[in-house]
PDB file of C-alpha atoms in Angstrom:
ATOM      1  CA  GLN C   1       2.083   7.070  22.564  1.00 59.00           C
ATOM      2  CA  GLN C   2       1.418   4.462  19.954  1.00 68.00           C
ATOM      3  CA  GLN C   3       2.172   6.765  17.042  1.00 87.00           C
ATOM      4  CA  VAL C   4       5.121   6.583  14.741  1.00 93.00           C
ATOM      5  CA  LYS C   5       5.881   9.978  13.214  1.00 94.00           C
ATOM      6  CA  GLN C   6       7.494   9.958   9.789  1.00 95.00           C
ATOM      7  CA  SER C   7       9.086  12.739   7.776  1.00 96.00           C
ATOM      8  CA  PRO C   8       9.308  14.111   5.187  1.00 96.00           C
ATOM      9  CA  GLN C   9       5.979  13.482   3.506  1.00 94.00           C
ATOM     10  CA  SER C  10       7.646  13.639   0.107  1.00 96.00           C
ATOM     11  CA  LEU C  11      11.214  13.656  -1.117  1.00 97.00           C
ATOM     12  CA  ILE C  12      12.790  14.427  -4.453  1.00 98.00           C
ATOM     13  CA  VAL C  13      16.334  13.230  -5.042  1.00 98.00           C
ATOM     14  CA  GLN C  14      18.585  13.216  -8.047  1.00 97.00           C
ATOM     15  CA  LYS C  15      19.959   9.926  -9.305  1.00 98.00           C
ATOM     16  CA  GLY C  16      23.072   8.983  -7.365  1.00 98.00           C
ATOM     17  CA  GLY C  17      22.101  11.050  -4.347  1.00 98.00           C
ATOM     18  CA  ILE C  18      21.298   9.947  -0.805  1.00 98.00           C
ATOM     19  CA  SER C  19      17.680   9.663   0.298  1.00 98.00           C
ATOM     20  CA  ILE C  20      17.009  10.010   4.010  1.00 98.00           C
ATOM     21  CA  ILE C  21      13.691   9.311   5.704  1.00 98.00           C
ATOM     22  CA  ASN C  22      13.214   9.797   9.426  1.00 98.00           C
ATOM     23  CA  CYS C  23      10.886   8.283  11.990  1.00 97.00           C
ATOM     24  CA  ALA C  24      10.308   8.938  15.668  1.00 96.00           C
ATOM     25  CA  TYR C  25       8.372   7.068  18.307  1.00 94.00           C
ATOM     26  CA  GLU C  26       7.327   7.548  21.924  1.00 91.00           C
ATOM     27  CA  ASN C  27       6.606   4.070  23.213  1.00 88.00           C
ATOM     28  CA  THR C  28       9.848   2.668  24.649  1.00 87.00           C
ATOM     29  CA  ALA C  29       8.328  -0.812  24.621  1.00 86.00           C
ATOM     30  CA  PHE C  30       8.648  -0.932  20.835  1.00 89.00           C
ATOM     31  CA  ASP C  31      11.382  -3.394  19.945  1.00 87.00           C
ATOM     32  CA  TYR C  32      11.013  -4.128  16.256  1.00 88.00           C
ATOM     33  CA  PHE C  33      11.287  -1.527  13.518  1.00 92.00           C
ATOM     34  CA  PRO C  34      10.677  -2.605   9.911  1.00 92.00           C
ATOM     35  CA  TRP C  35      10.601  -0.506   6.778  1.00 96.00           C
ATOM     36  CA  TYR C  36       8.180  -1.245   3.970  1.00 96.00           C
ATOM     37  CA  GLN C  37       8.423  -0.205   0.329  1.00 97.00           C
ATOM     38  CA  GLN C  38       5.319   0.281  -1.790  1.00 97.00           C
ATOM     39  CA  PHE C  39       5.246   0.782  -5.555  1.00 97.00           C
ATOM     40  CA  PRO C  40       2.157   2.299  -7.217  1.00 93.00           C
ATOM     41  CA  GLY C  41      -0.630  -0.222  -7.565  1.00 92.00           C
ATOM     42  CA  LYS C  42       1.120  -2.752  -5.347  1.00 94.00           C
ATOM     43  CA  GLY C  43       0.974  -3.741  -1.720  1.00 95.00           C
ATOM     44  CA  PRO C  44       3.731  -2.797   0.735  1.00 96.00           C
ATOM     45  CA  ALA C  45       6.673  -5.169   0.900  1.00 95.00           C
ATOM     46  CA  LEU C  46       9.171  -5.624   3.714  1.00 93.00           C
ATOM     47  CA  LEU C  47      12.434  -3.918   2.806  1.00 95.00           C
ATOM     48  CA  ILE C  48      14.631  -4.087   5.891  1.00 93.00           C
ATOM     49  CA  ALA C  49      14.141  -4.269   9.664  1.00 91.00           C
ATOM     50  CA  ILE C  50      16.094  -3.590  12.841  1.00 90.00           C
ATOM     51  CA  ARG C  51      15.891  -4.324  16.536  1.00 87.00           C
ATOM     52  CA  PRO C  52      17.109  -1.821  19.168  1.00 85.00           C
ATOM     53  CA  ASP C  53      20.093  -3.911  20.222  1.00 87.00           C
ATOM     54  CA  VAL C  54      21.988  -2.659  17.166  1.00 89.00           C
ATOM     55  CA  SER C  55      22.537   0.900  16.011  1.00 92.00           C
ATOM     56  CA  GLU C  56      22.791   0.201  12.303  1.00 95.00           C
ATOM     57  CA  LYS C  57      21.818  -2.409   9.766  1.00 94.00           C
ATOM     58  CA  LYS C  58      22.840  -2.376   6.135  1.00 96.00           C
ATOM     59  CA  GLU C  59      21.489  -4.348   3.209  1.00 95.00           C
ATOM     60  CA  GLY C  60      22.968  -3.310  -0.096  1.00 96.00           C
ATOM     61  CA  ARG C  61      22.235   0.372  -0.681  1.00 97.00           C
ATOM     62  CA  PHE C  62      19.707   0.486   2.166  1.00 97.00           C
ATOM     63  CA  THR C  63      20.759   1.283   5.737  1.00 96.00           C
ATOM     64  CA  ILE C  64      18.713   1.701   8.896  1.00 95.00           C
ATOM     65  CA  SER C  65      20.245   3.897  11.588  1.00 95.00           C
ATOM     66  CA  PHE C  66      18.756   3.537  15.057  1.00 93.00           C
ATOM     67  CA  ASN C  67      19.121   5.958  17.986  1.00 92.00           C
ATOM     68  CA  LYS C  68      17.539   4.368  21.036  1.00 91.00           C
ATOM     69  CA  SER C  69      18.098   7.296  23.395  1.00 92.00           C
ATOM     70  CA  ALA C  70      16.483   9.727  20.972  1.00 94.00           C
ATOM     71  CA  LYS C  71      13.769   7.222  20.029  1.00 93.00           C
ATOM     72  CA  GLN C  72      14.452   7.815  16.379  1.00 95.00           C
ATOM     73  CA  PHE C  73      15.359   5.680  13.411  1.00 96.00           C
ATOM     74  CA  SER C  74      16.002   6.485   9.800  1.00 97.00           C
ATOM     75  CA  LEU C  75      16.337   4.889   6.393  1.00 98.00           C
ATOM     76  CA  HIS C  76      19.205   5.893   4.153  1.00 98.00           C
ATOM     77  CA  ILE C  77      19.213   4.965   0.486  1.00 98.00           C
ATOM     78  CA  MET C  78      22.660   5.397  -0.978  1.00 98.00           C
ATOM     79  CA  ASP C  79      23.219   5.985  -4.701  1.00 98.00           C
ATOM     80  CA  SER C  80      19.471   6.459  -5.185  1.00 98.00           C
ATOM     81  CA  GLN C  81      18.095   5.131  -8.481  1.00 98.00           C
ATOM     82  CA  PRO C  82      14.913   5.926 -10.421  1.00 97.00           C
ATOM     83  CA  GLY C  83      13.778   2.383  -9.624  1.00 97.00           C
ATOM     84  CA  ASP C  84      13.776   3.344  -5.934  1.00 98.00           C
ATOM     85  CA  SER C  85      10.894   5.740  -6.587  1.00 98.00           C
ATOM     86  CA  ALA C  86       8.156   4.462  -4.275  1.00 98.00           C
ATOM     87  CA  THR C  87       6.422   5.190  -1.010  1.00 97.00           C
ATOM     88  CA  TYR C  88       8.318   4.137   2.102  1.00 97.00           C
ATOM     89  CA  PHE C  89       6.702   3.352   5.429  1.00 96.00           C
ATOM     90  CA  CYS C  90       8.430   2.937   8.738  1.00 96.00           C
ATOM     91  CA  ALA C  91       6.699   0.835  11.361  1.00 93.00           C
ATOM     92  CA  ALA C  92       7.073  -0.362  14.926  1.00 92.00           C
ATOM     93  CA  SER C  93       5.806  -3.154  17.101  1.00 86.00           C
ATOM     94  CA  TRP C  94       6.488  -4.714  20.480  1.00 76.00           C
ATOM     95  CA  THR C  95       7.210  -8.250  21.491  1.00 64.00           C
ATOM     96  CA  TYR C  96       4.241  -8.794  23.792  1.00 56.00           C
ATOM     97  CA  ASN C  97       1.843  -7.950  20.970  1.00 57.00           C
ATOM     98  CA  THR C  98       3.679  -8.844  17.833  1.00 60.00           C
ATOM     99  CA  ASP C  99       0.543  -8.914  15.729  1.00 70.00           C
ATOM    100  CA  LYS C 100       0.089  -5.160  15.734  1.00 78.00           C
ATOM    101  CA  LEU C 101       2.345  -3.100  13.533  1.00 86.00           C
ATOM    102  CA  ILE C 102       2.041   0.655  13.899  1.00 88.00           C
ATOM    103  CA  PHE C 103       2.817   2.296  10.556  1.00 92.00           C
ATOM    104  CA  GLY C 104       4.152   5.757   9.889  1.00 93.00           C
ATOM    105  CA  THR C 105       2.306   7.979   7.434  1.00 92.00           C
ATOM    106  CA  GLY C 106       4.634   7.244   4.529  1.00 94.00           C
ATOM    107  CA  THR C 107       7.177   9.150   2.428  1.00 96.00           C
ATOM    108  CA  ARG C 108       6.810   9.407  -1.297  1.00 96.00           C
ATOM    109  CA  LEU C 109      10.271   9.274  -2.854  1.00 98.00           C
ATOM    110  CA  GLN C 110      10.912  10.401  -6.419  1.00 98.00           C
ATOM    111  CA  VAL C 111      14.357   9.863  -7.903  1.00 98.00           C
ATOM    112  CA  PHE C 112      14.999  11.783 -11.095  1.00 96.00           C
ATOM    113  CA  PRO C 113      17.657  10.797 -13.650  1.00 91.00           C
TER     114      PRO C 113
ATOM    115  CA  ASP R   1       4.396 -19.346  -4.364  1.00 63.00           C
ATOM    116  CA  ALA R   2       1.502 -17.283  -5.719  1.00 83.00           C
ATOM    117  CA  GLY R   3       1.538 -14.727  -2.929  1.00 94.00           C
ATOM    118  CA  VAL R   4      -1.518 -13.215  -1.279  1.00 97.00           C
ATOM    119  CA  ILE R   5      -4.360 -13.024  -3.766  1.00 97.00           C
ATOM    120  CA  GLN R   6      -7.078 -10.416  -3.478  1.00 98.00           C
ATOM    121  CA  SER R   7     -10.227  -9.870  -5.494  1.00 97.00           C
ATOM    122  CA  PRO R   8     -11.623  -7.802  -6.975  1.00 98.00           C
ATOM    123  CA  ARG R   9      -8.730  -5.475  -7.790  1.00 97.00           C
ATOM    124  CA  HIS R  10     -11.135  -2.630  -8.456  1.00 97.00           C
ATOM    125  CA  GLU R  11     -14.693  -2.129  -7.330  1.00 97.00           C
ATOM    126  CA  VAL R  12     -16.965   0.791  -8.105  1.00 98.00           C
ATOM    127  CA  THR R  13     -20.324   0.771  -6.412  1.00 97.00           C
ATOM    128  CA  GLU R  14     -23.076   3.095  -5.348  1.00 97.00           C
ATOM    129  CA  MET R  15     -23.756   4.219  -1.826  1.00 97.00           C
ATOM    130  CA  GLY R  16     -25.892   1.727   0.059  1.00 97.00           C
ATOM    131  CA  GLN R  17     -24.724  -1.316  -1.854  1.00 97.00           C
ATOM    132  CA  GLU R  18     -23.043  -4.308  -0.239  1.00 98.00           C
ATOM    133  CA  VAL R  19     -19.372  -4.831  -0.991  1.00 98.00           C
ATOM    134  CA  THR R  20     -17.462  -8.065  -0.449  1.00 98.00           C
ATOM    135  CA  LEU R  21     -13.687  -8.186  -0.724  1.00 98.00           C
ATOM    136  CA  ARG R  22     -11.900 -11.503  -0.847  1.00 98.00           C
ATOM    137  CA  CYS R  23      -8.489 -12.732   0.157  1.00 98.00           C
ATOM    138  CA  LYS R  24      -6.523 -15.923  -0.249  1.00 98.00           C
ATOM    139  CA  PRO R  25      -3.457 -15.939   2.032  1.00 97.00           C
ATOM    140  CA  ILE R  26      -0.185 -17.650   1.268  1.00 95.00           C
ATOM    141  CA  SER R  27      -0.494 -21.362   1.867  1.00 94.00           C
ATOM    142  CA  GLY R  28       0.832 -22.316   5.282  1.00 90.00           C
ATOM    143  CA  HIS R  29       0.502 -18.835   6.770  1.00 91.00           C
ATOM    144  CA  ASN R  30      -1.627 -18.870   9.907  1.00 89.00           C
ATOM    145  CA  SER R  31      -2.188 -15.138  10.478  1.00 91.00           C
ATOM    146  CA  LEU R  32      -4.258 -12.887   8.255  1.00 95.00           C
ATOM    147  CA  PHE R  33      -4.626  -9.123   8.432  1.00 95.00           C
ATOM    148  CA  TRP R  34      -6.978  -6.641   6.764  1.00 97.00           C
ATOM    149  CA  TYR R  35      -5.660  -3.087   6.313  1.00 96.00           C
ATOM    150  CA  ARG R  36      -7.206   0.010   4.805  1.00 96.00           C
ATOM    151  CA  GLN R  37      -5.104   2.678   3.094  1.00 95.00           C
ATOM    152  CA  THR R  38      -6.190   6.248   2.482  1.00 92.00           C
ATOM    153  CA  MET R  39      -4.268   9.446   1.841  1.00 87.00           C
ATOM    154  CA  MET R  40      -5.618  11.016   5.003  1.00 85.00           C
ATOM    155  CA  ARG R  41      -5.129   8.147   7.462  1.00 86.00           C
ATOM    156  CA  GLY R  42      -2.391   6.051   5.874  1.00 89.00           C
ATOM    157  CA  LEU R  43      -2.358   2.322   6.634  1.00 92.00           C
ATOM    158  CA  GLU R  44      -4.873   1.283   9.270  1.00 91.00           C
ATOM    159  CA  LEU R  45      -5.232  -2.217  10.687  1.00 92.00           C
ATOM    160  CA  LEU R  46      -8.895  -3.201  10.610  1.00 95.00           C
ATOM    161  CA  ILE R  47      -8.863  -6.752  11.936  1.00 95.00           C
ATOM    162  CA  TYR R  48      -6.605  -9.769  12.146  1.00 93.00           C
ATOM    163  CA  PHE R  49      -7.026 -13.498  12.524  1.00 94.00           C
ATOM    164  CA  ASN R  50      -4.788 -16.170  13.990  1.00 91.00           C
ATOM    165  CA  ASN R  51      -5.596 -19.736  12.951  1.00 92.00           C
ATOM    166  CA  ASN R  52      -8.897 -18.516  11.455  1.00 95.00           C
ATOM    167  CA  VAL R  53     -10.004 -16.936  14.747  1.00 94.00           C
ATOM    168  CA  PRO R  54     -10.552 -13.157  14.913  1.00 94.00           C
ATOM    169  CA  ILE R  55      -8.183 -11.785  17.520  1.00 90.00           C
ATOM    170  CA  ASP R  56      -8.627  -8.025  17.403  1.00 89.00           C
ATOM    171  CA  ASP R  57     -11.281  -6.129  15.477  1.00 92.00           C
ATOM    172  CA  SER R  58     -10.842  -2.845  17.300  1.00 90.00           C
ATOM    173  CA  GLY R  59      -9.820  -1.186  14.047  1.00 91.00           C
ATOM    174  CA  MET R  60     -13.090  -1.956  12.289  1.00 94.00           C
ATOM    175  CA  PRO R  61     -14.701   1.450  11.743  1.00 88.00           C
ATOM    176  CA  GLU R  62     -18.252   0.540  12.631  1.00 86.00           C
ATOM    177  CA  ASP R  63     -20.887  -2.152  12.476  1.00 91.00           C
ATOM    178  CA  ARG R  64     -21.194  -1.789   8.721  1.00 96.00           C
ATOM    179  CA  PHE R  65     -17.891  -3.655   8.455  1.00 97.00           C
ATOM    180  CA  SER R  66     -17.553  -7.375   9.080  1.00 97.00           C
ATOM    181  CA  ALA R  67     -14.878  -9.938   8.350  1.00 98.00           C
ATOM    182  CA  LYS R  68     -14.831 -13.704   8.283  1.00 97.00           C
ATOM    183  CA  MET R  69     -12.275 -16.421   7.835  1.00 97.00           C
ATOM    184  CA  PRO R  70     -14.151 -19.707   7.340  1.00 97.00           C
ATOM    185  CA  ASN R  71     -10.952 -21.658   6.635  1.00 95.00           C
ATOM    186  CA  ALA R  72      -7.196 -21.240   6.421  1.00 95.00           C
ATOM    187  CA  SER R  73      -7.251 -20.332   2.749  1.00 96.00           C
ATOM    188  CA  PHE R  74     -10.009 -17.748   2.503  1.00 97.00           C
ATOM    189  CA  SER R  75     -11.194 -14.557   4.150  1.00 98.00           C
ATOM    190  CA  THR R  76     -13.784 -11.911   3.324  1.00 98.00           C
ATOM    191  CA  LEU R  77     -14.281  -8.300   4.322  1.00 98.00           C
ATOM    192  CA  LYS R  78     -17.831  -7.096   3.881  1.00 98.00           C
ATOM    193  CA  ILE R  79     -19.207  -3.571   3.975  1.00 97.00           C
ATOM    194  CA  GLN R  80     -22.972  -3.215   4.192  1.00 97.00           C
ATOM    195  CA  PRO R  81     -24.220  -0.644   3.449  1.00 96.00           C
ATOM    196  CA  SER R  82     -21.305   1.092   1.782  1.00 97.00           C
ATOM    197  CA  GLU R  83     -20.738   4.847   2.038  1.00 96.00           C
ATOM    198  CA  PRO R  84     -18.546   7.236   0.016  1.00 97.00           C
ATOM    199  CA  ARG R  85     -16.177   7.613   2.982  1.00 95.00           C
ATOM    200  CA  ASP R  86     -15.372   3.902   2.674  1.00 97.00           C
ATOM    201  CA  SER R  87     -13.553   4.611  -0.586  1.00 97.00           C
ATOM    202  CA  ALA R  88      -9.992   3.379  -0.070  1.00 97.00           C
ATOM    203  CA  VAL R  89      -7.568   0.634  -0.988  1.00 97.00           C
ATOM    204  CA  TYR R  90      -8.084  -2.440   1.156  1.00 98.00           C
ATOM    205  CA  PHE R  91      -5.118  -4.737   1.665  1.00 98.00           C
ATOM    206  CA  CYS R  92      -4.998  -8.265   2.917  1.00 98.00           C
ATOM    207  CA  ALA R  93      -1.720  -9.544   4.377  1.00 96.00           C
ATOM    208  CA  SER R  94      -0.632 -12.885   5.767  1.00 94.00           C
ATOM    209  CA  ARG R  95       2.160 -14.065   8.020  1.00 90.00           C
ATOM    210  CA  ALA R  96       3.700 -17.428   8.693  1.00 84.00           C
ATOM    211  CA  SER R  97       3.618 -19.039  12.099  1.00 72.00           C
ATOM    212  CA  GLY R  98       6.587 -18.201  14.318  1.00 66.00           C
ATOM    213  CA  ARG R  99       7.750 -15.243  12.221  1.00 59.00           C
ATOM    214  CA  GLY R 100       8.180 -11.779  13.681  1.00 59.00           C
ATOM    215  CA  ALA R 101       5.436  -9.231  13.510  1.00 57.00           C
ATOM    216  CA  GLY R 102       7.151  -7.292  10.756  1.00 62.00           C
ATOM    217  CA  GLU R 103       7.205 -10.032   8.182  1.00 83.00           C
ATOM    218  CA  LEU R 104       3.855  -9.457   6.604  1.00 90.00           C
ATOM    219  CA  PHE R 105       3.191 -10.366   2.989  1.00 93.00           C
ATOM    220  CA  PHE R 106       0.667  -8.041   1.384  1.00 96.00           C
ATOM    221  CA  GLY R 107      -1.616  -8.630  -1.551  1.00 97.00           C
ATOM    222  CA  GLU R 108      -1.948  -6.057  -4.311  1.00 96.00           C
ATOM    223  CA  GLY R 109      -5.053  -4.557  -2.772  1.00 97.00           C
ATOM    224  CA  SER R 110      -8.667  -3.942  -3.716  1.00 98.00           C
ATOM    225  CA  ARG R 111      -9.401  -0.356  -4.709  1.00 97.00           C
ATOM    226  CA  LEU R 112     -12.947   0.510  -3.647  1.00 98.00           C
ATOM    227  CA  THR R 113     -14.813   3.543  -4.921  1.00 98.00           C
ATOM    228  CA  VAL R 114     -18.229   4.263  -3.459  1.00 98.00           C
ATOM    229  CA  LEU R 115     -20.189   6.853  -5.417  1.00 97.00           C
TER     230      LEU R 115
END
């Protein structure tokens, strides 16, 4: 119940295309859903986050869509660029134990020119 | 700000040897986390500290692993004795007081290879 399932494992997109990464969870107590971006040889870095009181959050070319009833959330990268090539992790946590982030297994995104 | 600083960046050692990984969190951050990353298991939380006190070490694989935080600016993760299955990238992350759980700042990691 504490898992966050992420798909696909890898994704290849052409420059200018839309990249979509999906995550699903079981624990309805989760109330914070961040996405992390990791470049090779670097640590993960917070990209964007959402709480379940909104269905969508957009920051530049990055958008999180959240479906509370389906217990799913996704990351959309519009106009994907080669510089977006990285591994993306979704994660979840809950207010009463905010120190524990449960990470998805990661999606390796490659954007080709 | 210098960010979270980890050392060494790479460590190659032989089975049975002691390994010590070091972390300097961002100044002013009061929570510190140790994660391990492998292809098979992804990112796993090993242990975390609040105000230098270990809060939850349930992710520590076994007694061969230990972690300390003697002060607010330094933490160590020790493996003794090391085994080949410990080969992984170990990340340290810190978080400021009052910030949400998601706002972790990660170091660049220590890549450990145990032969």
